[in-house]
Coordinates of C-alpha atoms in Angstrom, one line a residue:
M191 CA -5.1 13.0 -16.1
P192 CA -7.9 11.1 -14.3
G193 CA -7.8 10.5 -10.6
T194 CA -4.8 12.7 -9.9
A195 CA -4.1 16.0 -8.3
R196 CA -2.7 18.0 -11.3
D197 CA -1.6 21.1 -9.4
A198 CA -0.6 19.3 -6.2
T199 CA 2.8 19.2 -4.7
T200 CA 3.9 16.5 -2.2
H201 CA 6.1 16.6 0.8
D202 CA 7.1 14.0 3.4
E203 CA 6.5 15.4 6.9
V204 CA 8.7 14.0 9.7
E205 CA 8.0 15.6 13.0
L206 CA 7.5 15.2 16.7
K207 CA 4.9 16.9 18.9
Y208 CA 5.1 17.8 22.5
A209 CA 2.7 19.0 25.2
V210 CA 3.9 22.1 27.0
G211 CA 2.4 24.4 29.6
E212 CA 1.7 28.1 29.5
D213 CA 4.9 28.9 31.4
F214 CA 7.1 26.8 29.1
V215 CA 10.3 28.5 27.9
L216 CA 12.0 27.0 24.9
P217 CA 15.5 25.8 25.9
E218 CA 18.5 26.7 23.8
L219 CA 18.7 23.7 21.6
D220 CA 21.9 22.9 19.7
G221 CA 21.9 25.0 16.5
L222 CA 18.8 27.0 17.4
D223 CA 19.0 30.4 15.7
G224 CA 18.0 33.7 17.5
E225 CA 15.4 34.8 15.0
A226 CA 11.7 34.1 15.5
R227 CA 8.7 34.6 13.2
T228 CA 5.1 34.6 14.4
D229 CA 2.1 33.8 12.2
R230 CA -1.6 33.5 12.7
L231 CA -3.0 30.4 11.0
E232 CA -6.7 29.7 10.4
A233 CA -7.6 26.2 9.4
V234 CA -10.8 24.4 8.7
Y235 CA -10.6 20.6 8.8
F236 CA -12.8 18.3 6.7
D237 CA -13.9 14.7 7.3
T238 CA -16.9 12.5 6.9
P239 CA -19.7 12.7 9.4
G240 CA -18.5 9.4 10.8
Q241 CA -14.9 10.7 10.9
R242 CA -13.6 8.0 8.6
L243 CA -10.5 10.0 7.7
A244 CA -9.5 10.5 11.4
A245 CA -9.9 6.8 12.0
A246 CA -7.4 6.2 9.2
R247 CA -5.0 8.8 10.7
V248 CA -5.6 11.1 7.7
T249 CA -6.2 14.8 7.9
L250 CA -7.6 17.2 5.3
R251 CA -7.7 21.0 5.8
R252 CA -7.8 24.4 4.2
R253 CA -5.4 26.8 5.9
T254 CA -4.8 30.5 5.5
G255 CA -1.9 32.4 6.9
G256 CA 1.8 31.5 7.1
E257 CA 4.1 30.5 4.3
D258 CA 2.1 27.4 3.1
A259 CA -1.5 28.5 2.9
G260 CA -3.7 26.2 0.9
W261 CA -5.3 22.8 1.0
H262 CA -3.3 20.1 2.9
L263 CA -4.0 16.4 2.8
K264 CA -1.8 14.3 5.2
L265 CA -1.5 10.6 4.7
P266 CA 0.3 8.2 7.1
L267 CA 3.6 6.7 6.1
A268 CA 6.0 4.6 8.2
G269 CA 7.6 7.1 10.6
A270 CA 6.3 10.1 8.6
R271 CA 3.3 11.6 6.7
R272 CA 2.9 12.3 3.1
E273 CA 1.5 15.8 2.6
V274 CA -0.3 16.7 -0.6
R275 CA -0.7 20.4 -1.1
L276 CA -3.0 22.5 -3.4
P277 CA -3.4 26.2 -3.7
P278 CA -6.2 27.6 -1.4
G279 CA -8.5 28.6 -4.3
R280 CA -11.7 30.6 -3.7
A281 CA -14.0 27.9 -2.3
T282 CA -13.7 27.7 1.5
R283 CA -16.1 24.9 2.3
K284 CA -15.8 22.6 -0.8
V285 CA -12.9 20.2 -1.0
P286 CA -11.2 20.3 -4.4
A287 CA -12.1 17.4 -6.7
Q288 CA -8.5 16.3 -6.9
L289 CA -8.4 15.8 -3.1
Q290 CA -11.9 14.2 -3.0
R291 CA -10.6 11.5 -5.4
L292 CA -7.5 10.9 -3.3
V293 CA -9.6 10.1 -0.2
S294 CA -12.6 8.6 -2.0
A295 CA -11.8 5.0 -0.9
L296 CA -11.1 6.2 2.7
A297 CA -14.4 8.2 2.8
G298 CA -16.4 5.2 1.7
G299 CA -18.9 7.3 -0.2
E300 CA -19.7 9.6 2.7
P301 CA -19.6 13.4 2.0
L302 CA -16.7 15.5 3.2
V303 CA -17.9 18.2 5.6
P304 CA -16.2 20.8 7.9
V305 CA -15.6 19.2 11.3
A306 CA -13.4 21.6 13.2
Q307 CA -11.9 25.1 13.0
L308 CA -8.5 25.8 14.5
T309 CA -6.8 29.1 15.1
T310 CA -3.1 28.8 15.8
T311 CA -0.6 31.5 16.8
R312 CA 2.6 30.0 15.7
T313 CA 6.1 31.2 16.7
V314 CA 8.8 29.5 14.6
R315 CA 12.5 29.3 15.1
H316 CA 15.0 27.2 13.0
V317 CA 17.8 24.8 13.8
V318 CA 20.6 25.6 11.4
D319 CA 24.1 24.2 10.7
T320 CA 27.3 26.2 10.5
D321 CA 26.5 27.3 6.9
G322 CA 23.1 28.6 7.9
R323 CA 21.3 25.8 6.2
V324 CA 17.9 25.1 7.9
L325 CA 17.9 21.6 9.3
A326 CA 14.7 21.7 11.4
E327 CA 11.8 23.9 12.3
V328 CA 10.7 24.4 15.9
A329 CA 7.1 25.7 16.1
D330 CA 5.6 26.9 19.4
D331 CA 1.8 26.7 18.8
R332 CA -1.0 28.3 20.9
V333 CA -4.2 26.7 19.6
E334 CA -7.9 27.5 19.9
A335 CA -10.1 24.8 18.5
R336 CA -13.8 24.7 17.8
R337 CA -15.8 21.6 16.9
L338 CA -18.2 22.2 13.9
L339 CA -19.9 18.9 13.6
T340 CA -21.8 18.6 16.9
E341 CA -25.3 18.0 18.1
G342 CA -27.0 20.6 20.3
P343 CA -25.3 23.8 21.4
A344 CA -21.8 24.4 20.1
P345 CA -19.3 23.5 22.7
E346 CA -16.9 26.2 24.1
P347 CA -13.6 26.4 22.2
E348 CA -10.7 24.4 23.7
T349 CA -7.2 26.0 24.0
W350 CA -3.8 24.5 24.5
R351 CA -0.2 24.9 23.8
E352 CA 2.1 22.5 22.0
L353 CA 5.5 22.2 20.4
E354 CA 6.3 20.8 17.0
V355 CA 9.8 19.9 15.7
E356 CA 9.8 19.1 12.0
L357 CA 12.8 18.1 9.9
V358 CA 13.6 20.4 6.9
E359 CA 17.0 19.4 5.5
G360 CA 18.2 17.5 8.6
D361 CA 18.2 13.7 9.1
R362 CA 16.4 11.5 11.6
Q363 CA 19.5 11.4 13.9
L364 CA 19.1 15.2 14.3
L365 CA 15.5 14.7 15.2
S366 CA 16.5 12.1 17.8
D367 CA 19.1 14.4 19.3
L368 CA 16.6 17.3 19.5
D369 CA 14.1 15.0 21.1
A370 CA 16.6 13.9 23.8
Q371 CA 17.5 17.6 24.5
L372 CA 13.8 18.5 25.0
R373 CA 13.1 15.5 27.2
A374 CA 16.1 16.4 29.3
H375 CA 14.2 19.6 30.1
G376 CA 11.1 17.7 31.1
V377 CA 9.1 18.0 27.8
V378 CA 6.8 15.1 27.2
E379 CA 5.2 13.8 24.0
A380 CA 1.8 15.1 23.0
P381 CA -1.0 12.7 23.9
H382 CA -2.7 13.1 20.5
G383 CA -1.1 12.5 17.1
S384 CA -2.6 15.7 15.7
K385 CA -4.3 18.9 16.6
L386 CA -7.4 17.7 14.9
A387 CA -7.5 14.5 17.0
R388 CA -7.4 16.6 20.2
A389 CA -10.0 19.1 18.8
L390 CA -12.4 16.3 18.0
G391 CA -11.7 14.5 21.2
T392 CA -10.7 11.4 19.3
P393 CA -10.2 8.7 21.9
P394 CA -6.9 6.8 22.1
A395 CA -6.7 3.7 20.0
A396 CA -8.6 0.8 21.4
P397 CA -6.5 -2.0 22.9
A398 CA -5.6 -4.8 20.6
A399 CA -8.1 -7.6 20.4
A400 CA -7.3 -10.8 22.1
P401 CA -5.1 -13.1 19.9
L402 CA -7.0 -15.6 17.8
K403 CA -6.5 -19.2 18.7
R404 CA -7.0 -22.6 17.0
S405 CA -10.1 -22.9 19.1
S406 CA -11.5 -19.6 17.8
P407 CA -14.3 -19.7 15.2
A408 CA -13.0 -20.4 11.8
G409 CA -14.8 -17.4 10.4
A410 CA -13.1 -15.1 12.9
V411 CA -9.6 -16.3 11.8
V412 CA -10.4 -15.9 8.1
G413 CA -12.3 -12.7 8.7
A414 CA -9.3 -11.1 10.3
H415 CA -7.2 -12.0 7.3
L416 CA -9.8 -10.6 4.9
A417 CA -10.0 -7.4 6.9
A418 CA -6.3 -6.9 6.8
Q419 CA -6.3 -7.2 3.0
V420 CA -9.2 -4.8 2.6
S421 CA -7.3 -2.3 4.8
V422 CA -4.3 -2.5 2.5
I423 CA -6.5 -1.8 -0.5
V424 CA -8.2 1.2 1.1
S425 CA -5.1 2.8 2.6
G426 CA -3.1 2.1 -0.5
D427 CA -5.7 3.7 -2.8
P428 CA -4.4 7.3 -2.4
M429 CA -0.8 6.1 -2.9
V430 CA -1.8 4.4 -6.2
R431 CA -3.4 7.6 -7.4
L432 CA -0.3 9.6 -6.4
D433 CA 1.8 7.0 -8.4
E434 CA 4.0 6.2 -5.4
P435 CA 6.6 3.5 -6.1
D436 CA 5.4 -0.1 -5.3
S437 CA 1.9 1.1 -4.4
V438 CA 0.2 -0.7 -7.3
H439 CA 2.0 -3.9 -6.4
K440 CA 0.9 -3.8 -2.7
V441 CA -2.7 -3.2 -3.6
R442 CA -2.6 -5.9 -6.3
V443 CA -1.2 -8.4 -3.9
A444 CA -3.9 -7.6 -1.3
T445 CA -6.5 -8.1 -4.1
R446 CA -5.0 -11.5 -5.0
R447 CA -4.9 -12.5 -1.3
L448 CA -8.6 -11.8 -1.0
R449 CA -9.4 -13.8 -4.1
S450 CA -7.3 -16.7 -2.9
A451 CA -8.9 -16.7 0.6
L452 CA -12.4 -16.6 -0.8
K453 CA -11.5 -19.6 -2.9
T454 CA -9.6 -21.6 -0.3
Y455 CA -12.2 -21.0 2.4
R456 CA -15.2 -21.1 0.2
P457 CA -17.3 -23.4 2.5
L458 CA -17.3 -20.7 5.2
F459 CA -19.5 -18.5 3.1
A460 CA -23.1 -18.5 2.0
E461 CA -23.9 -19.8 -1.5
G462 CA -22.7 -17.4 -4.3
V463 CA -20.9 -14.9 -2.0
P464 CA -17.3 -15.9 -2.8
E465 CA -18.0 -16.3 -6.5
A466 CA -19.5 -12.9 -6.9
L467 CA -16.7 -11.2 -5.0
R468 CA -14.0 -13.1 -6.7
E469 CA -15.3 -12.0 -10.1
E470 CA -15.1 -8.4 -9.1
L471 CA -11.7 -8.8 -7.5
S472 CA -10.5 -10.5 -10.6
W473 CA -11.6 -7.4 -12.6
L474 CA -9.7 -5.1 -10.1
A475 CA -6.6 -7.3 -10.3
D476 CA -6.6 -7.1 -14.0
E477 CA -6.9 -3.3 -13.9
L478 CA -4.0 -3.1 -11.4
G479 CA -2.0 -5.7 -13.4
G480 CA -1.9 -3.6 -16.5
A481 CA 0.0 -0.8 -14.7
R482 CA 2.1 -3.2 -12.5
D483 CA 3.2 -5.4 -15.4
A484 CA 4.1 -2.3 -17.5
E485 CA 6.1 -0.9 -14.5
V486 CA 8.0 -4.2 -14.0
M487 CA 8.7 -4.6 -17.7
R488 CA 10.1 -1.1 -17.9
D489 CA 12.4 -1.5 -15.0
R490 CA 13.5 -5.0 -16.0
L491 CA 14.4 -4.3 -19.6
V492 CA 16.1 -1.0 -18.9
A493 CA 18.2 -2.7 -16.3
A494 CA 18.9 -5.6 -18.7
V495 CA 20.3 -3.2 -21.3
G496 CA 22.9 -2.0 -18.8
E497 CA 24.0 -5.6 -18.3
L498 CA 24.7 -6.4 -21.9
D499 CA 28.3 -6.6 -23.1
P500 CA 29.4 -3.6 -25.2
V501 CA 29.1 -4.0 -28.9
E502 CA 30.9 -1.9 -31.5
G503 CA 28.6 0.7 -33.0
E504 CA 26.0 0.4 -30.3
D505 CA 25.4 3.2 -27.7
P506 CA 24.0 1.5 -24.6
A507 CA 23.0 4.8 -22.9
A508 CA 21.0 6.0 -26.0
T509 CA 19.4 2.6 -26.4
A510 CA 18.4 2.5 -22.7
T511 CA 16.9 6.0 -23.0
A512 CA 14.9 5.0 -26.1
L513 CA 13.7 1.9 -24.5
R514 CA 12.7 3.7 -21.3
E515 CA 10.8 6.3 -23.3
V516 CA 8.8 3.6 -25.1
L517 CA 8.1 1.6 -22.0
E518 CA 7.4 4.7 -19.8
A519 CA 4.7 5.7 -22.3
D520 CA 3.2 2.2 -22.0
Y521 CA 3.2 2.5 -18.2
R522 CA 1.7 6.0 -18.2
A523 CA -1.1 4.8 -20.5
A524 CA -1.8 1.8 -18.3
H525 CA -1.7 3.9 -15.1
D526 CA -4.2 6.4 -16.6
E527 CA -6.5 3.5 -17.5
L528 CA -6.2 2.2 -13.9
L529 CA -7.1 5.6 -12.5
R530 CA -10.2 5.7 -14.7
A531 CA -11.2 2.4 -13.2
L532 CA -10.6 3.7 -9.6
D533 CA -12.9 6.7 -10.3
G534 CA -15.7 4.4 -11.6
E535 CA -18.8 3.1 -9.9
R536 CA -17.8 -0.5 -10.2
Y537 CA -14.7 0.0 -7.9
A538 CA -16.8 2.0 -5.4
A539 CA -19.4 -0.7 -5.3
L540 CA -16.7 -3.4 -4.8
L541 CA -15.2 -1.5 -1.8
A542 CA -18.6 -1.2 -0.3
R543 CA -19.2 -4.9 -0.6
L544 CA -15.8 -5.7 0.9
E545 CA -16.5 -3.4 3.8
E546 CA -19.9 -5.1 4.5
L547 CA -18.1 -8.5 4.3
V548 CA -15.5 -7.8 7.0
A549 CA -18.0 -6.0 9.2
A550 CA -20.6 -8.8 9.1
P551 CA -21.3 -11.0 12.2
L552 CA -20.5 -14.7 11.9
D553 CA -23.9 -16.0 12.8
G554 CA -25.6 -15.2 9.5
P555 CA -25.1 -14.1 5.8
P556 CA -22.7 -13.8 4.2
F557 CA -21.2 -16.6 6.3
S558 CA -22.4 -20.2 6.5
P559 CA -22.9 -22.2 9.7
L560 CA -19.4 -23.7 9.3
A561 CA -17.9 -20.3 10.1
L562 CA -18.8 -20.8 13.7
E563 CA -16.9 -24.1 14.0
K564 CA -13.5 -24.2 15.6
A565 CA -10.7 -23.1 13.3
K566 CA -8.6 -26.2 14.1
D567 CA -11.4 -28.5 12.9
V568 CA -12.0 -27.0 9.5
L569 CA -9.2 -24.6 8.3
P570 CA -6.3 -27.0 7.9
G571 CA -8.4 -29.3 5.7
M572 CA -9.2 -26.4 3.4
V573 CA -5.6 -25.5 3.0
R574 CA -4.8 -29.2 2.4
A575 CA -7.2 -29.2 -0.5
T576 CA -5.4 -26.2 -2.0
D577 CA -2.1 -27.9 -1.5
R578 CA -3.4 -31.0 -3.3
K579 CA -4.3 -28.9 -6.3
L580 CA -0.8 -27.5 -6.4
R581 CA 0.8 -30.9 -6.4
K582 CA -1.5 -32.1 -9.1
R583 CA -0.6 -29.1 -11.3
V584 CA 3.1 -29.5 -10.8
R585 CA 3.0 -33.2 -11.8
A586 CA 1.0 -32.4 -14.9
A587 CA 3.6 -29.7 -15.9
Y588 CA 6.5 -32.1 -15.4
A589 CA 4.8 -34.8 -17.4
A590 CA 4.2 -32.4 -20.3
D591 CA 7.7 -31.1 -20.2
A592 CA 9.1 -34.7 -20.4
D593 CA 6.9 -35.6 -23.3
P594 CA 8.5 -34.8 -26.7
A595 CA 5.1 -34.8 -28.3
V596 CA 3.9 -31.9 -26.2
P597 CA 4.7 -28.5 -27.7
A598 CA 6.9 -26.3 -25.5
V599 CA 4.3 -23.6 -25.3
E600 CA 1.8 -26.0 -23.8
A601 CA 4.4 -27.1 -21.1
D602 CA 5.1 -23.4 -20.4
H603 CA 1.3 -22.9 -19.9
L604 CA 1.1 -25.8 -17.5
F605 CA 4.1 -24.5 -15.4
H606 CA 2.4 -21.1 -15.4
D607 CA -0.8 -22.7 -14.1
A608 CA 1.3 -24.5 -11.4
R609 CA 2.7 -21.1 -10.4
K610 CA -0.8 -19.8 -9.8
R611 CA -1.7 -22.8 -7.7
A612 CA 1.6 -22.3 -5.7
K613 CA 0.6 -18.7 -5.1
E614 CA -2.8 -19.8 -3.8
A615 CA -1.2 -22.4 -1.5
R616 CA 1.3 -19.8 -0.2
Y617 CA -1.4 -17.3 0.5
A618 CA -3.4 -20.0 2.3
G619 CA -0.5 -20.8 4.5
E620 CA 0.3 -17.2 5.2
S621 CA -3.3 -16.5 6.2
L622 CA -3.0 -19.0 9.1
V623 CA 0.4 -17.8 10.4
P624 CA -1.3 -15.7 13.2
V625 CA -2.8 -18.9 14.6
W626 CA -0.5 -21.8 13.4
G627 CA 2.7 -19.8 13.7
E628 CA 6.0 -21.4 12.5
E629 CA 4.3 -24.4 11.0
A630 CA 2.2 -22.3 8.6
K631 CA 5.1 -19.9 8.0
A632 CA 7.6 -22.7 7.1
Y633 CA 5.0 -24.2 4.7
A634 CA 4.2 -20.8 3.1
K635 CA 7.9 -19.9 2.7
A636 CA 8.7 -23.2 0.9
V637 CA 5.8 -22.8 -1.5
E638 CA 6.8 -19.2 -2.0
G639 CA 10.2 -20.4 -3.2
L640 CA 8.5 -22.6 -5.8
Q641 CA 6.2 -19.8 -6.8
E642 CA 9.2 -17.5 -7.4
V643 CA 11.2 -19.8 -9.6
L644 CA 8.1 -20.7 -11.6
G645 CA 7.5 -16.9 -11.8
E646 CA 10.9 -16.3 -13.2
H647 CA 10.3 -18.9 -15.8
Q648 CA 6.9 -17.3 -16.8
D649 CA 8.3 -13.8 -16.6
S650 CA 10.9 -14.8 -19.2
V651 CA 8.2 -16.1 -21.5
V652 CA 6.3 -12.8 -21.2
V653 CA 9.5 -10.7 -21.6
R654 CA 10.3 -12.4 -24.9
E655 CA 6.8 -11.7 -26.1
V656 CA 7.2 -8.0 -25.2
L657 CA 10.7 -7.8 -26.9
H658 CA 9.2 -9.3 -30.1
R659 CA 6.5 -6.6 -30.1
L660 CA 9.0 -3.8 -29.3
A661 CA 11.3 -4.8 -32.1
G662 CA 8.4 -4.4 -34.5
R663 CA 7.5 -0.9 -33.2
D664 CA 10.8 0.7 -34.0
P665 CA 13.2 -1.7 -35.7
Q666 CA 15.9 0.9 -36.5
A667 CA 16.3 2.0 -32.9
L668 CA 15.6 -1.1 -30.9
A669 CA 15.5 -4.2 -33.1
F670 CA 19.1 -5.1 -32.6
T671 CA 19.1 -4.6 -28.9
C672 CA 15.8 -6.4 -28.5
G673 CA 17.3 -9.4 -30.3
R674 CA 20.2 -9.4 -27.9
L675 CA 17.9 -9.1 -24.9
Y676 CA 15.7 -11.9 -26.3
A677 CA 18.8 -14.2 -26.5
A678 CA 19.6 -13.4 -22.9
E679 CA 16.1 -14.2 -21.8
V680 CA 16.3 -17.6 -23.4
G681 CA 19.3 -18.3 -21.2
H682 CA 17.3 -17.0 -18.1
A683 CA 14.4 -19.3 -19.0
A684 CA 16.7 -22.3 -19.1
A685 CA 18.3 -21.4 -15.8
S686 CA 15.0 -20.8 -14.1
R687 CA 13.7 -24.1 -15.4
E688 CA 16.6 -25.9 -13.7
A689 CA 15.8 -24.1 -10.4
V690 CA 12.3 -25.4 -10.4
D691 CA 13.5 -28.9 -9.6
A692 CA 15.3 -27.9 -6.4
A693 CA 12.4 -25.6 -5.3
W694 CA 9.8 -28.3 -5.9
E695 CA 11.9 -30.8 -3.9
A696 CA 12.0 -28.4 -1.0
A697 CA 8.3 -27.7 -1.2
S698 CA 7.4 -31.4 -1.4
S699 CA 8.6 -32.3 2.1
R700 CA 6.0 -34.2 4.0
K701 CA 7.3 -32.6 7.2
L702 CA 6.0 -29.2 5.9
R703 CA 2.5 -30.6 5.7
R704 CA 2.1 -32.3 9.1
W705 CA 0.0 -29.4 10.5
L706 CA -2.5 -29.9 7.6
R707 CA -3.6 -33.3 8.9

């Protein structure tokens, strides 16, 4: 399968690290067993020459010794890290192709080279429950670290001692309890998030930049929004490749936000810049959309089967299984196609261009002179123009819907177009929340409500098209159930259409638009 780690296993690592001195003695923690195991671990860490992985809080190593020898890639998650493991193989200085692909976006085209070598003498004890089940692992590590990527004479190795407490089958409450016990004995949190960070002398994170203001340059406000979306794409790339739930959706939304911002704030950029980037972002959104739409369709229709009333002679469980198999195959094919796109040169070139965009100074290309003007003087007017397009599209959709001479399919198309304009207006409002606060947030939320009900209407149109195709693929197994689902979707479409009126009334309030004057 393209872009994936075929032989990899994944593991969510939830741990705490502590700095301890040479004379530290591990206290008798609740549930700590009396047996200890000592291993000697040798690890070589890889990064780009510019340490791009370290900057993204990602570590990549090949380790020998211990019970989990092999290649380890650790990716940050909320409150944890996702660890991808591969067997050690024979190559000691070449990162496996599977892992290279997983970090390709993070590496930004730079080579992966050895940057540090760590030798760790690890003494492990377990925290167990009354049945002997291992809840957590307590590792007392004595570390010797050598930097490999240096200029001039190689520096002397650095040595230190640290303590790691990692959950095995325990929960986070257990980790919190163990943390409290250790702190009661004077143990303090390690100053670095990883051994590699200490070995490389990675400085602490820089203090947050001063908040943007309405008097800030317009290009700075929009640039911060663009940078945030690029970060979502780059950090989400490995998760998409690993097929993590919701990962495609998050990257797709960031891609759409970028396209929308380049359109809304078009005057801030030099001639041709937004158009060229939007074309490439549209391509990426389409690639992501194939997998995302197949994922949503699979989950929606399988759930819908479970909501149907029982019918004599029909086996809902068997039907749901058959439907899931068909739709899962569609999703797998779409995801494989997406991975081929992510492995291609076009995607790599797009990431490079986006990186250049967010790193560029405001006083020259790709920005126009308008980017240096105060945000309050130019940005609300650009959002107002996007809002006017939305209102125009909604009025056109209503007019078509009320005209008996207009085919229903044409009215559906106009409501779908209104949905896209609502999404652009919502994204525009959200992009200014850091500066305009509650005013922008209230506007974006109201427009999001309209977008969602219009989306439900359009989704029902798409679902009915899919059901029609599914019935034709296997009429014996699915045709009857697809017909019942189709009828249910007709009812959903009618209900969602009625909800549009209330959502549009809420989003039409003049009060919501006062900040756009």
